[in-house]
Coordinates of N, CA, C and O in Angstrom, one line a residue:
M20 N 158.1 56.0 121.2 CA 158.8 57.2 121.5 C 159.9 57.3 120.5 O 160.6 56.4 120.6
S21 N 160.2 58.5 119.8 CA 161.3 58.4 119.0 C 162.7 58.9 119.8 O 162.6 59.5 120.7
D22 N 163.8 58.7 119.0 CA 165.0 59.0 119.5 C 165.0 60.6 119.3 O 164.8 61.0 118.4
A23 N 165.4 61.2 120.4 CA 165.2 62.8 120.4 C 166.2 63.3 119.4 O 166.2 64.5 119.2
T24 N 167.3 62.7 119.2 CA 168.3 63.1 118.2 C 168.0 63.3 116.8 O 168.4 63.7 116.0
E25 N 166.9 62.4 116.5 CA 166.4 62.1 115.0 C 165.5 63.6 114.8 O 164.5 63.6 115.4
P26 N 165.7 64.1 113.8 CA 165.0 65.4 113.2 C 163.5 64.9 112.8 O 163.4 63.8 112.4
W27 N 162.7 65.9 113.1 CA 161.3 65.8 112.4 C 161.1 66.8 111.4 O 161.5 67.9 111.4
L28 N 160.4 66.4 110.2 CA 160.3 67.5 109.4 C 158.5 67.5 109.3 O 157.9 66.8 109.2
I29 N 158.3 69.1 109.6 CA 156.9 69.2 109.8 C 156.6 70.2 108.6 O 157.1 71.3 108.6
V30 N 155.7 69.8 107.7 CA 155.4 70.2 106.5 C 154.0 70.9 106.4 O 153.0 70.2 106.5
G31 N 154.1 72.4 106.2 CA 152.8 73.0 106.1 C 152.4 72.8 104.7 O 153.2 73.5 104.0
L32 N 151.3 72.5 104.4 CA 150.9 72.4 102.8 C 150.1 73.7 102.3 O 149.2 74.1 103.3
G33 N 150.4 74.2 101.3 CA 149.8 75.3 100.9 C 150.3 75.7 99.5 O 151.0 75.2 98.9
N34 N 149.7 76.9 99.2 CA 150.2 77.6 97.8 C 150.8 78.8 98.1 O 150.4 79.6 98.9
P35 N 152.1 79.0 97.5 CA 152.8 80.5 97.8 C 152.1 81.8 97.1 O 151.2 81.6 96.3
G36 N 152.4 82.8 97.9 CA 151.9 84.0 97.2 C 150.7 84.7 97.9 O 149.8 83.9 98.6
P37 N 150.6 86.0 97.9 CA 149.6 86.6 98.9 C 148.1 86.2 98.3 O 147.2 86.3 99.1
D38 N 148.0 85.9 97.1 CA 146.6 85.6 96.5 C 145.9 84.4 97.3 O 144.8 84.2 97.4
Y39 N 146.9 83.5 97.8 CA 146.3 82.4 98.4 C 146.4 82.2 99.9 O 146.1 81.4 100.5
A40 N 147.2 83.4 100.3 CA 147.4 83.2 101.7 C 146.4 82.9 102.9 O 146.6 82.1 103.8
A41 N 145.2 83.4 102.8 CA 144.1 83.2 103.6 C 143.0 82.0 102.9 O 142.0 81.9 103.7
N42 N 143.4 81.3 102.0 CA 142.6 80.2 101.5 C 142.5 79.1 102.2 O 143.4 78.9 103.4
R43 N 141.4 78.3 102.3 CA 141.3 77.1 103.1 C 142.4 76.0 102.8 O 142.6 75.3 103.7
H44 N 142.9 76.2 101.6 CA 143.9 75.3 101.1 C 145.1 75.5 101.9 O 146.2 74.6 101.8
N45 N 145.3 76.8 102.6 CA 146.7 77.2 103.0 C 146.5 77.0 104.5 O 147.5 77.6 105.3
V46 N 145.7 76.4 105.2 CA 145.8 76.1 106.5 C 147.0 75.8 107.2 O 147.6 76.0 108.1
G47 N 147.7 74.8 106.1 CA 148.9 74.1 106.6 C 150.1 75.2 106.8 O 150.9 75.2 107.7
F48 N 150.2 76.1 105.9 CA 150.9 77.3 106.0 C 150.8 78.0 107.3 O 151.6 78.6 108.2
M49 N 149.3 78.3 107.6 CA 149.0 79.2 108.8 C 149.6 78.5 110.1 O 150.2 79.0 111.1
V50 N 149.5 77.0 110.1 CA 149.8 76.3 111.3 C 151.3 76.3 111.4 O 152.1 76.6 112.4
A51 N 152.2 76.0 110.1 CA 153.7 76.2 110.1 C 154.0 77.6 110.6 O 155.1 77.7 111.4
D52 N 153.3 78.6 110.2 CA 153.7 80.2 110.5 C 153.8 80.2 112.1 O 154.7 80.8 112.8
L53 N 152.7 79.6 112.7 CA 152.6 79.7 114.2 C 153.4 78.8 114.8 O 154.1 79.2 115.9
L54 N 154.0 77.8 114.4 CA 155.0 76.9 115.0 C 156.5 77.7 114.8 O 157.1 77.5 115.8
A55 N 156.5 78.3 113.8 CA 157.8 79.2 113.5 C 157.8 80.1 114.8 O 159.2 80.2 115.2
T56 N 156.8 80.9 114.9 CA 156.8 81.8 115.9 C 157.2 81.3 117.3 O 157.9 81.8 118.2
R57 N 156.3 80.1 117.7 CA 156.6 79.5 119.0 C 158.2 79.1 119.2 O 158.6 79.0 120.3
I58 N 158.9 78.5 118.2 CA 160.2 78.2 118.2 C 161.2 79.4 118.1 O 162.3 79.1 118.1
G59 N 160.7 80.7 117.7 CA 161.4 81.6 117.8 C 162.2 81.8 116.4 O 163.3 82.4 116.4
G60 N 161.7 81.2 115.4 CA 162.5 81.1 114.1 C 161.7 82.0 112.8 O 160.5 82.3 113.2
K61 N 162.5 82.2 112.0 CA 161.8 82.8 110.7 C 162.0 82.0 109.4 O 163.1 81.7 109.5
F62 N 161.1 81.8 108.7 CA 161.2 81.1 107.4 C 162.2 81.8 106.4 O 162.2 83.1 106.4
K63 N 163.1 80.9 106.0 CA 163.9 81.4 104.8 C 164.0 80.6 103.8 O 163.8 79.4 104.1
R64 N 164.7 80.9 102.7 CA 164.6 80.2 101.4 C 165.7 78.8 101.8 O 166.7 79.0 102.3
A65 N 165.2 77.8 101.4 CA 166.0 76.4 101.5 C 166.8 76.5 100.5 O 166.8 76.9 99.3
Q66 N 168.1 76.1 100.9 CA 169.3 76.0 99.7 C 169.1 74.7 99.0 O 169.4 74.8 97.7
K67 N 168.4 73.6 99.4 CA 168.3 72.5 98.7 C 167.0 72.1 98.1 O 166.9 71.1 97.4
A68 N 166.0 73.0 98.1 CA 164.7 72.6 97.8 C 164.1 73.9 97.4 O 164.1 74.9 98.1
Q69 N 162.9 73.8 96.5 CA 162.1 74.9 96.3 C 161.0 75.1 97.6 O 160.0 74.5 97.5
A70 N 161.6 75.6 98.7 CA 160.8 75.7 99.9 C 161.3 76.8 100.8 O 162.5 77.2 100.7
Q71 N 160.6 77.1 101.9 CA 161.0 77.9 103.0 C 161.0 76.9 104.1 O 160.1 76.0 104.4
V72 N 162.3 77.2 105.0 CA 162.5 76.4 106.1 C 162.8 77.1 107.4 O 163.2 78.4 107.4
V73 N 162.5 76.5 108.4 CA 163.0 77.1 109.7 C 163.6 75.7 110.5 O 162.8 74.9 110.6
E74 N 164.8 76.0 111.1 CA 165.5 74.8 111.9 C 165.1 75.3 113.5 O 165.5 76.6 113.7
G75 N 165.0 74.3 114.3 CA 165.0 74.7 115.7 C 164.7 73.5 116.5 O 164.8 72.4 116.2
R76 N 164.1 73.8 117.7 CA 163.6 72.7 118.7 C 162.5 73.0 119.2 O 162.0 74.1 119.5
M77 N 161.8 71.8 119.3 CA 160.4 71.9 119.9 C 160.1 71.2 121.1 O 160.7 70.0 121.2
G78 N 159.4 71.7 122.1 CA 159.2 70.8 123.4 C 159.8 71.5 124.4 O 160.8 72.3 124.3
P79 N 159.7 70.8 125.6 CA 160.4 71.4 126.8 C 162.0 71.4 126.6 O 162.4 70.4 126.0
P80 N 162.7 72.3 127.2 CA 164.2 72.1 127.4 C 164.7 70.8 127.9 O 163.9 70.4 128.7
G81 N 165.8 70.2 127.4 CA 166.2 69.0 128.0 C 165.8 67.9 127.2 O 165.6 68.0 126.0
P82 N 165.9 66.6 127.7 CA 165.8 65.4 126.8 C 164.3 65.4 126.0 O 164.3 64.6 125.1
G83 N 163.4 66.0 126.5 CA 162.1 65.9 125.8 C 162.0 66.9 124.6 O 161.1 66.6 123.8
S84 N 163.0 67.6 124.3 CA 162.8 68.5 123.2 C 163.2 67.7 122.0 O 164.0 66.7 121.9
R85 N 162.8 67.9 120.7 CA 162.9 67.4 119.3 C 163.4 68.5 118.4 O 163.1 69.6 118.3
R86 N 164.6 67.9 117.6 CA 165.0 68.8 116.5 C 163.9 68.9 115.4 O 163.3 67.8 115.0
V87 N 163.6 70.0 115.0 CA 162.5 70.2 113.8 C 162.8 70.9 112.8 O 163.8 72.0 112.9
V88 N 162.5 70.6 111.6 CA 162.6 71.6 110.4 C 161.1 71.8 110.1 O 160.4 70.8 109.5
L89 N 160.8 73.1 110.0 CA 159.6 73.4 109.6 C 159.6 73.7 108.1 O 160.7 74.4 107.7
V90 N 158.7 73.3 107.4 CA 158.9 73.5 105.8 C 157.5 74.0 105.4 O 156.4 73.5 105.4
K91 N 157.6 75.1 104.4 CA 156.4 75.4 103.5 C 157.0 75.0 102.0 O 157.9 76.0 101.6
P92 N 156.4 74.2 101.3 CA 157.0 74.1 99.9 C 156.5 75.2 99.1 O 155.5 75.7 99.3
M93 N 157.2 75.8 98.3 CA 157.0 76.9 97.4 C 156.8 76.4 96.2 O 156.8 77.4 95.0
S94 N 156.3 75.2 95.9 CA 156.2 74.7 94.3 C 154.7 74.7 94.0 O 154.5 74.0 92.9
Y95 N 153.8 75.3 94.9 CA 152.4 75.0 94.5 C 151.9 73.7 95.2 O 152.7 72.7 95.1
M96 N 150.7 73.5 95.6 CA 150.3 72.4 96.2 C 150.4 71.1 95.5 O 150.9 70.0 96.0
N97 N 150.2 70.8 94.1 CA 150.1 69.6 93.5 C 151.7 69.2 93.2 O 151.9 68.2 92.6
L98 N 152.6 69.9 93.6 CA 153.9 69.5 93.3 C 154.8 69.6 94.7 O 156.0 69.6 94.8
S99 N 154.0 69.3 95.7 CA 154.8 69.5 97.1 C 155.8 68.4 97.3 O 156.7 68.3 98.2
G100 N 155.6 67.2 96.7 CA 156.3 65.8 97.0 C 157.8 66.3 96.6 O 158.8 65.7 97.4
G101 N 158.2 66.9 95.6 CA 159.5 67.1 95.3 C 160.4 67.9 96.3 O 161.5 67.3 96.8
P102 N 159.8 69.1 96.7 CA 160.7 69.9 97.8 C 160.7 68.9 99.1 O 161.7 68.9 99.8
V103 N 159.7 68.4 99.5 CA 159.7 67.6 100.7 C 160.6 66.6 100.8 O 161.4 66.2 101.8
T104 N 160.6 65.9 99.7 CA 161.4 64.6 99.5 C 162.8 64.9 99.6 O 163.8 64.4 100.3
A105 N 163.2 66.2 98.7 CA 164.7 66.5 98.8 C 165.1 67.1 100.0 O 166.2 66.7 100.6
L106 N 164.2 67.7 100.9 CA 164.7 68.1 102.3 C 164.7 66.8 103.3 O 165.5 66.9 104.2
R107 N 163.7 66.1 102.9 CA 163.7 64.7 103.9 C 165.1 64.1 103.8 O 165.7 63.6 104.7
D108 N 165.6 63.6 102.5 CA 166.9 63.3 102.2 C 167.9 64.0 102.5 O 169.0 63.6 103.3
F109 N 167.9 65.5 102.6 CA 168.9 66.3 103.0 C 169.2 66.4 104.5 O 170.4 66.2 105.0
Y110 N 168.1 66.3 105.3 CA 168.1 66.3 106.7 C 168.2 64.9 107.2 O 168.3 64.7 108.5
K111 N 168.2 63.7 106.5 CA 168.3 62.3 106.8 C 167.1 62.1 107.8 O 167.4 61.7 108.9
V112 N 165.9 62.5 107.5 CA 164.7 62.4 108.3 C 164.0 61.0 108.0 O 163.7 60.9 106.6
P113 N 163.8 60.0 108.7 CA 163.0 58.9 108.2 C 161.5 59.4 108.0 O 160.8 60.3 108.4
T114 N 160.9 58.7 107.0 CA 159.6 58.9 106.4 C 158.6 59.1 107.7 O 157.5 59.9 107.7
D115 N 158.9 58.1 108.6 CA 157.6 58.3 109.9 C 158.1 59.5 110.7 O 157.2 59.7 111.7
H116 N 158.9 60.1 110.3 CA 159.2 61.5 111.0 C 158.7 62.7 110.4 O 159.1 63.9 110.5
V117 N 158.1 62.4 109.3 CA 157.5 63.6 108.4 C 156.1 63.9 108.9 O 155.3 62.8 108.8
V118 N 155.6 65.1 109.0 CA 154.3 65.3 109.4 C 153.7 66.4 108.3 O 154.3 67.3 108.3
A119 N 152.5 66.0 107.6 CA 152.0 66.9 106.8 C 150.8 67.5 107.7 O 149.9 66.9 108.2
V120 N 150.7 69.0 107.6 CA 149.6 69.6 108.1 C 148.7 70.1 106.9 O 149.2 70.8 106.2
H121 N 147.4 69.7 106.9 CA 146.8 70.1 105.7 C 145.1 70.2 106.0 O 144.8 69.7 107.0
D122 N 144.6 70.8 105.1 CA 143.3 71.0 105.1 C 142.5 69.6 104.6 O 143.0 68.8 103.9
E123 N 141.3 69.3 105.2 CA 140.7 68.1 104.9 C 139.1 68.2 104.8 O 138.4 68.5 105.6
L124 N 138.7 67.8 103.5 CA 137.4 68.1 103.3 C 136.5 67.2 103.9 O 135.3 67.5 104.3
D125 N 136.8 66.0 104.3 CA 135.9 65.0 104.7 C 135.9 65.0 106.5 O 135.5 64.0 107.0
V126 N 136.5 65.9 106.8 CA 136.3 66.2 108.3 C 135.4 67.7 108.5 O 136.1 68.8 107.9
D127 N 134.6 67.7 109.4 CA 134.0 68.9 109.7 C 134.8 70.1 109.9 O 135.9 69.8 110.7
Y128 N 134.5 71.5 109.8 CA 135.1 72.5 110.1 C 135.5 72.5 111.6 O 134.5 72.4 112.4
G129 N 136.7 72.7 112.0 CA 136.9 73.1 113.3 C 137.4 71.7 114.0 O 137.9 71.5 115.2
M130 N 137.3 70.6 113.2 CA 137.7 69.1 114.0 C 139.0 68.8 113.5 O 139.5 69.3 112.2
L131 N 139.7 68.0 114.3 CA 141.1 67.7 113.8 C 141.2 66.1 113.7 O 140.6 65.4 114.7
R132 N 142.0 65.5 113.0 CA 142.2 64.1 112.9 C 143.7 63.9 112.8 O 144.4 64.5 111.8
L133 N 144.4 63.1 113.7 CA 145.8 62.8 113.4 C 146.1 61.4 113.0 O 145.2 60.6 113.6
K134 N 146.8 61.0 112.0 CA 146.9 59.6 111.6 C 148.4 59.3 111.0 O 149.1 60.3 110.7
L135 N 148.8 58.0 111.0 CA 150.0 57.8 110.4 C 149.5 56.8 108.9 O 148.8 55.9 109.2
G136 N 150.2 57.4 107.8 CA 149.8 56.6 106.7 C 148.4 56.8 106.1 O 147.5 57.8 106.6
G137 N 148.0 55.9 105.2 CA 146.8 56.2 104.5 C 146.7 56.6 103.3 O 147.8 56.9 102.6
G138 N 145.4 56.8 102.6 CA 145.4 57.3 101.2 C 145.4 59.0 101.3 O 145.6 59.6 102.3
D139 N 145.2 59.6 100.1 CA 145.4 61.0 99.8 C 144.0 61.5 99.9 O 143.7 62.8 99.9
N140 N 143.0 60.8 99.7 CA 141.7 61.2 99.7 C 141.5 62.5 98.8 O 140.7 63.4 99.0
G141 N 142.0 62.4 97.7 CA 142.0 63.3 96.6 C 142.6 64.7 96.9 O 142.6 65.6 95.9
H142 N 143.4 64.7 97.9 CA 144.2 66.0 98.4 C 145.4 66.0 97.5 O 146.4 65.3 97.5
N143 N 145.5 67.1 96.6 CA 146.8 67.1 95.7 C 148.1 67.2 96.4 O 149.2 66.7 95.9
G144 N 148.3 67.8 97.3 CA 149.4 67.9 98.1 C 149.9 66.6 98.5 O 151.1 66.2 98.6
L145 N 148.9 65.8 99.3 CA 149.1 64.4 99.8 C 149.6 63.5 98.6 O 150.5 62.8 98.8
K146 N 148.7 63.7 97.4 CA 149.0 62.8 96.5 C 150.3 62.9 95.9 O 151.3 61.9 95.6
S147 N 151.0 64.2 95.8 CA 152.3 64.5 95.3 C 153.5 64.0 96.4 O 154.4 63.4 96.1
M148 N 153.0 64.0 97.7 CA 154.1 63.6 98.6 C 154.1 62.0 98.7 O 155.2 61.5 98.6
T149 N 152.8 61.4 98.6 CA 153.0 60.0 98.6 C 153.7 59.3 97.4 O 154.3 58.5 97.4
K150 N 153.4 60.0 96.2 CA 154.0 59.6 95.2 C 155.5 59.7 95.2 O 156.2 58.7 94.6
A151 N 156.0 60.6 95.9 CA 157.4 60.8 95.9 C 158.0 59.9 97.0 O 159.2 59.6 96.8
M152 N 157.3 59.8 98.0 CA 158.0 59.1 99.2 C 157.2 57.9 99.9 O 157.6 57.4 100.7
G153 N 156.1 57.5 99.1 CA 155.2 56.5 99.9 C 154.3 57.1 100.9 O 154.3 58.2 101.2
P154 N 153.5 56.4 101.5 CA 152.2 56.9 102.3 C 152.5 56.9 103.8 O 151.8 57.5 104.4
D155 N 153.7 56.5 104.3 CA 154.0 56.1 105.8 C 154.4 57.3 106.3 O 155.6 57.4 107.1
Y156 N 153.9 58.5 106.3 CA 154.2 59.7 107.0 C 152.9 60.1 107.9 O 151.9 59.6 107.5
H157 N 153.1 60.9 108.9 CA 151.9 61.4 109.6 C 151.1 62.4 109.0 O 151.8 63.3 108.2
R158 N 150.0 62.7 109.5 CA 149.2 63.7 108.9 C 148.3 64.3 110.1 O 147.8 63.7 110.9
V159 N 148.5 65.6 110.1 CA 147.5 66.3 111.1 C 146.5 66.9 110.1 O 146.8 68.0 109.3
R160 N 145.2 66.6 110.2 CA 144.2 66.8 109.1 C 143.2 67.8 109.8 O 142.6 67.6 110.8
F161 N 143.2 69.1 109.2 CA 142.5 70.3 109.7 C 141.3 70.3 109.0 O 141.2 70.5 107.7
G162 N 140.0 69.8 109.7 CA 138.7 69.8 108.8 C 138.2 71.2 108.3 O 138.3 72.1 109.1
I163 N 137.9 71.2 107.2 CA 137.4 72.4 106.6 C 135.8 72.1 106.0 O 135.2 72.9 105.5
G164 N 135.6 70.7 106.0 CA 134.0 70.4 105.6 C 133.9 70.4 104.2 O 135.0 70.8 103.4
R165 N 132.9 70.0 103.7 CA 132.6 70.1 102.1 C 132.0 71.3 101.8 O 131.2 72.1 102.5
P166 N 132.1 71.4 100.4 CA 131.6 72.8 99.9 C 130.0 72.9 99.8 O 129.6 71.8 99.7
P167 N 129.4 74.0 100.1 CA 127.9 74.1 100.0 C 127.4 74.0 98.8 O 128.1 74.2 97.8
G168 N 126.2 73.3 98.6 CA 125.5 73.1 97.3 C 126.5 72.5 96.3 O 126.7 71.5 96.5
R169 N 126.5 73.3 95.1 CA 127.0 72.5 94.1 C 128.3 73.1 93.7 O 129.0 72.9 92.7
M170 N 128.9 73.9 94.8 CA 130.2 74.5 94.6 C 131.2 73.4 94.4 O 131.5 72.4 94.9
Q171 N 132.1 73.7 93.3 CA 133.2 72.6 93.0 C 134.3 72.7 94.1 O 134.5 73.8 94.9
V172 N 135.0 71.7 94.5 CA 135.7 71.3 95.5 C 137.1 72.5 95.3 O 137.4 73.1 96.1
A173 N 137.5 72.4 93.9 CA 138.6 73.2 93.7 C 138.3 74.9 94.2 O 139.0 75.6 94.7
D174 N 137.2 75.4 93.8 CA 136.6 76.6 94.0 C 136.6 76.7 95.7 O 136.9 77.9 96.1
F175 N 136.0 75.9 96.4 CA 136.0 75.9 97.7 C 137.1 76.0 98.5 O 137.5 76.8 99.3
V176 N 138.3 75.2 98.1 CA 139.5 75.3 98.7 C 140.3 76.5 98.7 O 141.2 76.8 99.4
L177 N 140.2 77.0 97.4 CA 140.7 78.1 97.1 C 140.0 79.5 97.2 O 140.3 80.5 96.9
K178 N 139.1 79.3 98.2 CA 138.4 80.5 98.7 C 139.0 80.9 100.2 O 139.3 79.8 100.9
D179 N 138.7 82.0 100.6 CA 139.3 82.3 102.1 C 138.1 81.7 102.9 O 136.8 81.4 102.6
F180 N 138.6 81.5 104.2 CA 137.6 81.0 105.2 C 136.4 82.3 105.2 O 136.7 83.3 105.2
S181 N 135.2 81.6 105.6 CA 134.0 82.5 105.7 C 134.3 83.5 107.1 O 135.1 83.1 107.9
S182 N 133.4 84.5 107.0 CA 133.6 85.2 108.0 C 133.3 84.7 109.5 O 133.8 84.7 110.5
T183 N 132.2 83.8 109.4 CA 131.9 82.8 110.5 C 133.0 82.0 111.0 O 133.3 81.8 112.1
E184 N 133.6 81.3 109.9 CA 134.9 80.4 110.3 C 136.0 81.3 110.8 O 136.6 80.7 111.9
R185 N 136.1 82.5 110.5 CA 137.3 83.3 110.7 C 137.2 83.6 112.2 O 138.2 83.7 113.0
K186 N 136.0 83.6 113.0 CA 135.8 83.8 114.3 C 136.7 82.7 115.0 O 137.1 83.1 116.3
E187 N 136.8 81.6 114.7 CA 137.4 80.5 115.5 C 138.8 80.0 114.8 O 139.5 79.5 115.7
L188 N 139.3 80.8 113.7 CA 140.2 80.1 112.9 C 141.6 80.3 113.9 O 142.5 79.3 114.0
A189 N 141.7 81.5 114.5 CA 143.0 81.6 115.1 C 143.1 80.4 116.2 O 144.3 79.9 116.5
F190 N 141.9 80.4 116.9 CA 141.9 79.2 118.0 C 142.3 77.9 117.5 O 143.0 77.0 118.2
L191 N 141.7 77.7 116.2 CA 141.9 76.1 115.6 C 143.3 76.1 115.4 O 143.8 74.9 115.3
V192 N 143.8 77.0 114.8 CA 145.2 76.9 114.2 C 146.1 76.8 115.4 O 147.0 76.0 115.4
D193 N 145.7 77.3 116.4 CA 146.7 77.2 117.7 C 146.5 75.7 118.2 O 147.5 75.3 118.6
R194 N 145.4 75.3 118.3 CA 144.9 73.8 118.6 C 145.8 72.8 117.8 O 146.3 71.9 118.1
S195 N 145.8 73.2 116.4 CA 146.5 72.3 115.6 C 148.1 72.3 115.9 O 148.7 71.4 115.7
A196 N 148.6 73.5 116.2 CA 150.0 73.6 116.5 C 150.4 72.7 117.7 O 151.4 72.2 117.8
D197 N 149.4 73.0 118.7 CA 149.6 72.1 119.9 C 149.3 70.6 119.7 O 150.1 70.0 120.2
A198 N 148.7 70.2 118.6 CA 148.6 68.8 118.4 C 149.8 68.3 117.6 O 150.3 67.3 118.0
V199 N 150.5 69.2 116.8 CA 151.9 68.8 116.2 C 152.8 68.5 117.5 O 153.8 67.6 117.3
E200 N 152.7 69.6 118.4 CA 153.8 69.4 119.5 C 153.6 68.2 120.3 O 154.6 67.6 120.9
C201 N 152.3 67.9 120.6 CA 151.9 66.7 121.3 C 152.3 65.4 120.7 O 152.9 64.6 121.3
L202 N 152.2 65.3 119.4 CA 152.8 64.4 118.6 C 154.2 63.9 118.7 O 154.5 62.8 118.8
L203 N 154.9 64.9 118.6 CA 156.3 65.0 118.8 C 156.8 64.5 120.1 O 157.6 63.8 120.2
A204 N 156.1 65.0 121.2 CA 156.5 64.8 122.5 C 156.1 63.6 123.0 O 156.8 62.8 123.8
E205 N 154.9 63.2 122.8 CA 154.1 62.0 123.5 C 153.7 60.9 122.5 O 153.2 59.8 123.0
G206 N 153.9 61.1 121.2 CA 153.5 60.0 120.2 C 152.2 60.0 119.7 O 151.2 60.8 120.4
L207 N 151.8 59.2 118.8 CA 150.6 59.4 117.9 C 149.3 59.1 118.9 O 148.5 59.8 118.8
E208 N 149.4 58.1 119.7 CA 148.3 57.5 120.2 C 147.8 58.6 121.2 O 146.7 58.8 121.5
R209 N 148.9 59.2 121.8 CA 148.6 60.2 123.2 C 147.8 61.4 122.4 O 146.8 62.0 122.8
A210 N 148.6 61.8 121.3 CA 147.9 63.0 120.5 C 146.5 62.6 119.9 O 145.7 63.7 120.0
Q211 N 146.6 61.6 119.3 CA 145.1 61.2 118.9 C 143.9 61.2 120.2 O 142.9 61.9 119.6
S212 N 144.2 60.7 121.2 CA 143.3 60.7 122.1 C 143.1 62.1 122.8 O 141.8 62.5 123.1
A213 N 144.0 63.0 122.7 CA 143.9 64.3 123.2 C 143.1 65.3 122.1 O 142.5 66.3 122.6
Y214 N 143.5 65.0 120.9 CA 143.1 66.1 119.9 C 142.0 65.7 118.8 O 141.5 66.3 118.1
N215 N 141.9 64.3 118.5 CA 141.1 63.9 117.6 C 139.6 64.2 118.1 O 139.3 63.8 119.2
S216 N 138.9 64.8 117.2 CA 137.4 65.3 117.8 C 136.6 64.9 116.7 O 136.8 64.4 115.7

């Protein structure tokens, strides 16, 4: 269990702008937006990095609450590491208090996996973050599954969720936000046993 005074950096990975807003690759932004609503904050431009941030507290009032900075890098996915590292340094956040929320091809749609460290699995946002600060941060991996047929991965992740997927999307984004809150409040093992599916 972490010291409640140490802040956490919760990074929703995605691409900026309305053209990308509903893409599979932007599910990290969707979760970050929901978490911002839950803590009663609005994203605003960061002074120290190319990103939008919300500062607040997460969890029950009292000793169980955690200081958090929610982050949406505005640099495009493959350059996420620069803004995230700048904010990690500015807020003096230990790397193991950084959580990346991102889409994951190798997990079926609707499934979640939480872990600490590991490879980037070809994900450009993780690749950029790992290059900038090493691999020892938490990941909340939102399963989007593999592209159908011969569709290229890049085309698949930059397409909107299908109409069938959208029926469950709000519930799954909500569950991912719950998983982030559980990770901060109760630690990785508890969050994994509750949410890894």
